[in-house]
């Protein structure tokens, strides 16, 4: 079976999903984008405000930092595939104002079938988990991102998984004397790409 046509079928169904409460006030199901034939898939936590509005993953400030880290490795979004463990924006509403929050375990579980079908269709060699919620979902519960990032881990969807710091975390951490972990993100992408390109 052609993997990209299978992915298209999964995407078409996911775009209509109402399996959890996040469907109620979303603007977009942010399914994922990039090169479905890539040996490397990057998986984050979920869409935020700008992703919800645009329907694309990682397009806000964190996304720009991720693009820069890819570029520092000679890569761009056409070289990899990017998606999230949860496809709709998790937020609390106060009146007409929305406030981002982490997805609940129930929401992650409800969305896991889409991620399962998506990663099975793509069948990448390497998965790079962006941030701890993704590593908890795809590597193992209790994953300690600051201690275990950059290490080769088992994952049912790929030959190997590696976890790295989320660019939003890096933006919060960085200051005059620290890059906030940006160099580690660049290093982890390099390692993931190297393993993805090995037969
Ligand atoms: S978050 Fe996932 S399970 Fe929930 S409505 Fe969106 S696509 Fe469906």
Short mmCIF file of C-alpha atoms and ligand atoms in Angstrom, two decimals:
data_model
loop_
_atom_site.label_atom_id
_atom_site.label_comp_id
_atom_site.label_asym_id
_atom_site.label_seq_id
_atom_site.Cartn_x
_atom_site.Cartn_y
_atom_site.Cartn_z
CA UNK A 1 0.00 0.00 0.00
CA UNK A 2 1.23 3.50 -0.83
CA UNK A 3 2.11 5.04 2.56
CA UNK A 4 1.21 8.58 1.50
CA UNK A 5 -2.28 7.62 0.32
CA UNK A 6 -2.86 5.86 3.65
CA UNK A 7 -1.72 8.99 5.45
CA UNK A 8 -4.10 11.07 3.34
CA UNK A 9 -6.96 8.79 4.34
CA UNK A 10 -6.07 9.09 8.03
CA UNK A 11 -5.79 12.87 7.70
CA UNK A 12 -9.17 13.16 6.02
CA UNK A 13 -10.84 11.27 8.86
CA UNK A 14 -8.92 13.11 11.60
CA UNK A 15 -10.01 16.50 10.24
CA UNK A 16 -13.61 15.59 11.14
CA UNK A 17 -12.81 14.10 14.57
CA UNK A 18 -15.02 14.89 17.56
CA UNK A 19 -13.69 12.21 19.88
CA UNK A 20 -12.86 14.61 22.72
CA UNK A 21 -14.01 17.98 24.04
CA UNK A 22 -11.21 19.86 22.27
CA UNK A 23 -13.29 19.62 19.10
CA UNK A 24 -15.86 22.06 20.48
CA UNK A 25 -14.05 25.38 20.07
CA UNK A 26 -11.15 24.55 17.79
CA UNK A 27 -10.55 26.37 14.53
CA UNK A 28 -8.38 23.62 13.04
CA UNK A 29 -7.36 20.03 13.48
CA UNK A 30 -3.59 20.42 13.21
CA UNK A 31 -2.82 17.05 11.72
CA UNK A 32 0.82 17.51 10.67
CA UNK A 33 2.88 18.50 7.67
CA UNK A 34 6.14 17.95 5.88
CA UNK A 35 7.61 15.09 3.93
CA UNK A 36 5.76 11.82 4.68
CA UNK A 37 8.59 9.90 3.01
CA UNK A 38 11.15 11.37 5.41
CA UNK A 39 13.07 8.98 7.66
CA UNK A 40 12.64 11.47 10.52
CA UNK A 41 9.41 12.56 12.23
CA UNK A 42 9.35 15.30 14.88
CA UNK A 43 6.50 14.97 17.38
CA UNK A 44 5.50 17.78 19.75
CA UNK A 45 2.73 18.09 22.34
CA UNK A 46 -0.10 19.96 20.64
CA UNK A 47 -1.14 23.10 18.82
CA UNK A 48 -1.30 26.53 20.44
CA UNK A 49 -3.18 29.62 19.38
CA UNK A 50 -1.30 30.34 16.16
CA UNK A 51 -1.25 26.70 15.14
CA UNK A 52 -5.00 26.48 15.76
CA UNK A 53 -5.56 29.54 13.58
CA UNK A 54 -3.25 28.44 10.76
CA UNK A 55 -3.84 24.67 10.89
CA UNK A 56 -0.05 24.12 10.83
CA UNK A 57 2.22 22.71 13.57
CA UNK A 58 4.95 24.82 15.20
CA UNK A 59 4.30 28.20 13.57
CA UNK A 60 4.59 30.53 16.58
CA UNK A 61 7.78 31.74 18.27
CA UNK A 62 8.67 28.18 19.29
CA UNK A 63 8.15 27.04 15.71
CA UNK A 64 10.48 29.74 14.43
CA UNK A 65 13.15 28.55 16.85
CA UNK A 66 12.62 24.97 15.68
CA UNK A 67 12.99 26.13 12.05
CA UNK A 68 16.26 27.82 13.00
CA UNK A 69 17.55 24.67 14.70
CA UNK A 70 16.65 22.65 11.59
CA UNK A 71 18.41 25.22 9.42
CA UNK A 72 21.51 25.04 11.62
CA UNK A 73 21.59 21.38 10.58
CA UNK A 74 21.10 22.19 6.90
CA UNK A 75 17.48 21.04 7.05
CA UNK A 76 14.05 22.56 6.55
CA UNK A 77 10.46 21.40 6.85
CA UNK A 78 10.55 19.65 3.48
CA UNK A 79 13.19 17.27 4.85
CA UNK A 80 11.18 16.03 7.83
CA UNK A 81 7.59 15.45 8.93
CA UNK A 82 6.22 17.38 11.93
CA UNK A 83 3.15 16.58 14.01
CA UNK A 84 1.88 16.52 17.61
CA UNK A 85 0.55 13.90 19.99
CA UNK A 86 -2.72 15.88 20.27
CA UNK A 87 -4.22 17.43 17.14
CA UNK A 88 -6.49 20.15 18.59
CA UNK A 89 -5.59 23.10 20.82
CA UNK A 90 -5.93 22.41 24.55
CA UNK A 91 -7.08 25.53 26.34
CA UNK A 92 -9.41 26.77 29.05
CA UNK A 93 -11.98 29.39 28.17
CA UNK A 94 -12.92 32.39 30.29
CA UNK A 95 -15.61 34.15 28.33
CA UNK A 96 -14.21 34.62 24.85
CA UNK A 97 -10.57 34.41 26.01
CA UNK A 98 -8.65 31.16 25.66
CA UNK A 99 -5.71 30.18 27.86
CA UNK A 100 -3.39 27.40 26.75
CA UNK A 101 -3.05 24.41 29.06
CA UNK A 102 -1.44 20.98 28.68
CA UNK A 103 -3.77 18.34 27.21
CA UNK A 104 -5.27 16.02 29.83
CA UNK A 105 -4.38 12.29 29.88
CA UNK A 106 -7.93 11.64 28.57
CA UNK A 107 -7.40 13.98 25.62
CA UNK A 108 -4.00 12.44 24.86
CA UNK A 109 -5.56 9.00 25.00
CA UNK A 110 -8.51 10.01 22.78
CA UNK A 111 -6.08 11.36 20.17
CA UNK A 112 -3.63 8.47 20.35
CA UNK A 113 -5.41 6.49 17.61
CA UNK A 114 -4.69 9.26 15.10
CA UNK A 115 -1.06 9.42 16.12
CA UNK A 116 -0.83 5.63 15.95
CA UNK A 117 -2.25 5.51 12.41
CA UNK A 118 -0.19 8.50 11.33
CA UNK A 119 3.14 7.10 12.55
CA UNK A 120 2.30 3.63 11.26
CA UNK A 121 1.57 5.07 7.80
CA UNK A 122 4.79 7.11 7.73
CA UNK A 123 6.95 4.38 9.31
CA UNK A 124 9.95 6.65 9.99
CA UNK A 125 13.37 5.35 10.94
CA UNK A 126 13.70 7.86 13.78
CA UNK A 127 11.24 9.83 15.90
CA UNK A 128 12.42 12.98 17.63
CA UNK A 129 10.15 13.71 20.59
CA UNK A 130 9.96 17.46 21.12
CA UNK A 131 9.48 17.95 24.85
CA UNK A 132 8.53 15.76 27.74
CA UNK A 133 4.81 15.08 27.00
CA UNK A 134 5.76 13.64 23.62
CA UNK A 135 8.53 11.53 25.19
CA UNK A 136 6.08 10.33 27.85
CA UNK A 137 3.63 9.26 25.16
CA UNK A 138 6.09 7.70 22.70
CA UNK A 139 9.05 6.47 24.77
CA UNK A 140 7.79 5.77 28.28
CA UNK A 141 5.89 7.32 31.14
CA UNK A 142 8.11 9.16 33.61
CA UNK A 143 10.67 10.12 30.96
CA UNK A 144 13.04 12.73 32.40
CA UNK A 145 13.73 15.12 29.59
CA UNK A 146 16.65 17.04 31.11
CA UNK A 147 18.47 13.84 32.11
CA UNK A 148 17.57 11.54 29.23
CA UNK A 149 17.37 13.82 26.21
CA UNK A 150 19.68 12.98 23.35
CA UNK A 151 19.83 9.26 24.19
CA UNK A 152 18.75 6.49 21.84
CA UNK A 153 15.51 4.97 23.09
CA UNK A 154 13.15 2.22 22.00
CA UNK A 155 9.89 3.16 20.36
CA UNK A 156 7.26 0.98 18.72
CA UNK A 157 6.92 3.30 15.70
CA UNK A 158 10.58 3.63 14.66
CA UNK A 159 13.98 2.00 14.83
CA UNK A 160 14.90 4.51 17.49
CA UNK A 161 13.48 7.52 19.31
CA UNK A 162 15.37 10.48 20.73
CA UNK A 163 13.87 13.21 22.91
CA UNK A 164 14.90 16.83 22.98
CA UNK A 165 13.99 20.08 24.72
CA UNK A 166 10.87 21.86 23.54
CA UNK A 167 11.71 25.19 21.87
CA UNK A 168 9.07 26.91 24.04
CA UNK A 169 11.02 25.74 27.11
CA UNK A 170 14.25 27.04 25.55
CA UNK A 171 12.64 30.44 24.94
CA UNK A 172 11.64 30.60 28.62
CA UNK A 173 15.08 29.55 29.88
CA UNK A 174 17.41 31.58 27.74
CA UNK A 175 18.97 34.77 29.01
CA UNK A 176 22.06 36.90 28.69
CA UNK A 177 24.41 34.13 29.76
CA UNK A 178 22.60 31.10 28.50
CA UNK A 179 21.17 29.89 25.21
CA UNK A 180 18.48 28.11 27.26
CA UNK A 181 19.43 24.76 25.76
CA UNK A 182 19.25 25.80 22.10
CA UNK A 183 22.61 24.16 21.34
CA UNK A 184 21.22 20.91 22.79
CA UNK A 185 18.21 21.11 20.47
CA UNK A 186 20.53 21.58 17.49
CA UNK A 187 22.70 18.69 18.70
CA UNK A 188 19.70 16.37 19.18
CA UNK A 189 18.34 17.15 15.72
CA UNK A 190 21.79 16.38 14.29
CA UNK A 191 21.89 13.04 16.10
CA UNK A 192 18.36 12.14 15.06
CA UNK A 193 19.07 13.03 11.41
CA UNK A 194 22.33 11.06 11.42
CA UNK A 195 20.54 7.92 12.65
CA UNK A 196 17.67 8.52 10.21
CA UNK A 197 20.11 8.61 7.29
CA UNK A 198 21.90 5.37 8.24
CA UNK A 199 20.62 2.22 6.51
S1 LIG B 1 -7.76 16.38 20.04
FE1 LIG B 1 -7.67 14.52 18.79
S2 LIG B 1 -9.26 13.17 19.67
FE2 LIG B 1 -9.69 15.28 20.38
S3 LIG B 1 -11.14 16.11 18.85
FE3 LIG B 1 -9.06 16.71 18.21
S4 LIG B 1 -8.43 15.12 16.76
FE4 LIG B 1 -10.18 14.31 17.92
#
